[in-house]
Amino acid sequence: MIDSRGWRRPGPWAVAVLLVALAPPAAAGPWSRLPEAVNRLEVRPDDREAEQVIRSAEDSLAAQARAGRLTVVRSLFDTYATLVSNLDDGRSRLAALEDRIARILLVHGDDRRQTDLGAAVRSWSLAAELDPGSLAVARLRSVFEPPEDAEPGQIWRSPVDGAALVFHPAMAVRVGCSARDGACLEDEVYFRWVEVPALWVEAREVNNARYRRCVEAGFCDRPADPKAFDDPRLADHPVVGVSWRQARAFARWAGRRLPSEAEWERAARGEVTDARFPWGNGRKPDLANVWTGPRDSTLGGTRPGGSFPATGFGLFDVAGNVWEWCQDRYRARFSEDIEGGGAARGGWGRVVRGGSWRRDLDMARVSARLWYDPDHAADDLGFRCVLGHAGGVPVDELVQEAARAFPAPVAASAFDQADLEEEDRRYLERRAITLLVVEGRMEEALAPAASRLRHDARDPVAADLFERFETALLAAAGEGAAGEVAGGLEAYREASLGSPRLAGRFADFQARVVERLRRAVAQLEQRGESEAALAAAELVLEVVPDDAIAAAAAARLARRSGAAKVWPTDGKGMVWVAGTSFRMGASAGDGAANADEMPPREVRVDGFWIDRTEVTNDEYRSCVAAGACTPPARREAYDDPNRGAHPVVWVDWYQARSYADWAGKRLPSEAEWELAARAGSELAFPWGTSWRDGAGNAVGVGDGDPWNGTAPVASFEANRWGLYDVIGNVAEWVDDVYNATFFRAPLTGDPWYQETGPAGERRRVVRGGGYDEPTGWQRVSRRLGRVPDRPDRAIGFRCAADEQ
């Protein structure tokens, strides 16, 4: 039998062999004798010797609980429950033991509360699991839930990360543009009054020190650019370079959540519900860390939390310093379904609030708002968390929160620290191994098997497990299953740590796996399965970086720019653009280059797929029919049956994004678009230094342009990588926010979402030039900024996609 991971499950005969090996010797402790004792009690309920074995096992479990060996307690209780539940009075026995162990764990936790809160919480958590009515539940609530009878401005400090949270009472708040605020942008003006329930808000933005606790606990990933995070001098600065997903992960670990827009705005306004700034209506740039200089001046950076006076009920830096992630998706205006205690549904990306050190004071107004994709990270983007005031979460959620906050120490075996007879230890470890094997969880069985081999190098059950695992992994390597093999090797490596004998065995085995993978690469390549062959070759190179055979195979198999495929969702032809570095921006010697094409720079772009042509009316119509897109703002061309092959126009950036989402793609970044359009050229046009008639659909090309508007896609010659109409026909939306120069632009292919400077209309970039523009404007580096919700007669789009 094959399980979901591809491992071969042992058949009935193999399981029988494993179980026979569990039979205890004549002289053994209560745990290895427990199966026999239960069998005897099923036949003779008054068997005193068997009853004594069960009592001894219960006493052993209680001793482990008094010693605080919680991992051992869990494993022993599972063993006890599995076996004793077969008895007629099994339920009553289990209930009595649960109550006994829960009381012991409660006392153990109480004894350690002052010296080791983590140990106390773990002890109470297990007690609460065993007995949801235990007083341990109240102990957990006292740690993880703030007081219920709080006063406005009262501070409660979380034991998880040390955060100070400020109580904000329930209040009706005007969400959106403040009264008498003449600087409001369009997406702020559709305000409404919202009732926001009481909540606790972190007084300061999450800083590097607090975020590090989550990273060290294994629940949070390091920031995308960890330079500031790793600088000990910046421990009290807000953590930056974290995405919305990373912020959410921290909030969950801490037992809190990200605020909704309404909650954030309610907290920022404090007691003053209609002021422009958290401190009032006056423009006071000295009260917040905001941008104050011209665009090309030396930029500042974050400031330590609390560098400016607190506002409202006692919050710091709700204006300036860093943008703060909210739970909500962004919508261009506040709709009627926004709620005070929950995030609005629908929309784009995730909202950020509060302004930053890169933006001016107008973007630090209470109602100012932007949005970013949930995976975006930047040096002026952080977060703070909130906690609902209503306590009393279910016990299981409380226990999960405790486990996230104070995870149990990792042990190679649950029984390493247990005070057990050696025969009991042998039985229990073998039992754990056997059950994991029977369930097909061979990787998880490696750790207890390694522990057993450290006690007894000839243990037949553990040795059999390793032999089975090696056989299965070698078979996977022979099939070229790179992902499965990589995971298996990592599990084997971790299990071998601390054992010189196992480490040596792992090294020998890994060499055998590499040899199997080499042969699989050749076989897969011969069968034409290039992607699988490339993955196997790359795995070989991870293990043996200087392997010449694998390196040569990887070089052969790597996709070259211009490779084509048909995308399954929309049936559209796409072209592969291989990852490379290129000079982005104004072309050398291009005297027509504008300031926003400067300064040119070297950019490294990972490989990606991009549509061979612009999206056509017919293709866009399929998205509309599916209910995922809305029709263009003007439908003359869209509804013309003779223009089905023309690029769709009169669609705004949001509509282009909707199509991309429906097709399982995305809009290309500006760097990706320019790399694909240049097709290896560094000149002003993909083909040279000047316009060439017949190369594209533009104004003033004489006989080369028989159309007075758009042309059917692919009416002109493709560039060297097989892309049509990257110059002329229609300009194309890309993902990036428009900036007036490339100063401090990303040096990767990622979209540039970050802005520095004063508030204004947030624009998106369009590239490529349209049919209504002259030839001199069709240069490959030329760029424009357009308001994203304003379509045009000569703007369309094409999509990109990541490697699949």
Coordinates of N, CA, C and O in Angstrom, one line a residue, residues 91 148 159 182 239 274 319 330 355 373 386 422 428 455 552 555 572 598 601 606 630 734 738 767:
R91 N -13.9 3.9 30.8 CA -14.3 5.3 30.8 C -14.1 5.9 32.2 O -13.6 7.0 32.4
E148 N -11.4 42.4 32.9 CA -12.7 42.8 32.3 C -13.2 44.1 32.7 O -14.0 44.8 32.0
P159 N 2.1 38.8 28.9 CA 3.3 38.0 29.3 C 4.0 37.3 28.2 O 5.1 36.8 28.3
G182 N -9.2 69.7 4.5 CA -9.1 70.0 3.0 C -8.1 69.1 2.3 O -7.9 69.3 1.1
V239 N 9.7 47.0 13.9 CA 10.2 46.1 13.0 C 9.6 46.5 11.6 O 8.5 46.9 11.5
D274 N -13.2 63.9 15.7 CA -13.3 64.6 14.4 C -12.1 65.4 14.0 O -12.1 66.2 13.1
A319 N 0.7 58.3 14.2 CA 1.0 59.1 13.0 C 2.5 59.0 12.7 O 3.3 59.3 13.6
Y330 N -8.5 46.5 0.7 CA -8.7 47.9 0.3 C -9.8 48.1 -0.7 O -9.9 47.3 -1.6
G355 N 0.6 56.6 7.9 CA 1.8 57.3 7.4 C 3.1 56.7 7.8 O 3.2 55.7 8.5
D373 N 0.0 44.7 -1.5 CA -0.3 43.3 -1.6 C 0.2 42.6 -0.3 O 1.1 43.1 0.4
V386 N -4.1 44.3 18.2 CA -5.2 44.7 19.1 C -5.7 43.4 19.7 O -5.5 42.3 19.2
E422 N 14.1 0.3 32.2 CA 14.6 0.2 30.8 C 13.7 -0.6 29.9 O 13.5 -0.3 28.7
L428 N 7.8 1.3 25.2 CA 7.1 2.5 24.8 C 7.7 3.1 23.5 O 6.9 3.5 22.7
H455 N 20.1 3.9 22.5 CA 20.1 3.0 23.7 C 20.5 1.6 23.4 O 21.1 0.9 24.2
A552 N 26.1 20.0 -15.5 CA 26.0 20.0 -17.0 C 24.5 19.8 -17.4 O 24.0 20.4 -18.3
A555 N 22.4 22.9 -16.7 CA 22.6 23.9 -17.8 C 21.9 23.5 -19.0 O 21.3 24.4 -19.7
K572 N -4.2 31.1 -23.3 CA -3.4 32.1 -24.0 C -1.9 31.7 -24.1 O -1.4 31.1 -23.1
M598 N 15.3 57.9 -15.1 CA 16.6 58.0 -14.5 C 16.5 57.7 -13.0 O 15.5 57.9 -12.3
R601 N 19.9 51.5 -13.9 CA 20.6 50.7 -12.9 C 20.5 49.3 -13.3 O 19.7 48.9 -14.1
D606 N 14.1 37.4 -11.5 CA 13.9 36.0 -11.6 C 13.1 35.6 -12.8 O 12.3 36.4 -13.4
T630 N -15.6 42.8 -15.0 CA -16.7 43.7 -15.4 C -16.4 44.2 -16.8 O -15.2 44.4 -17.2
V734 N 1.0 47.9 -15.7 CA 1.9 47.0 -14.9 C 1.5 47.2 -13.4 O 0.7 48.0 -13.1
Y738 N 3.6 54.4 -9.5 CA 4.4 55.3 -10.2 C 5.2 56.2 -9.3 O 4.7 56.8 -8.4
R767 N 3.1 51.1 -19.6 CA 4.3 51.0 -20.4 C 4.0 50.6 -21.8 O 2.9 50.1 -22.1

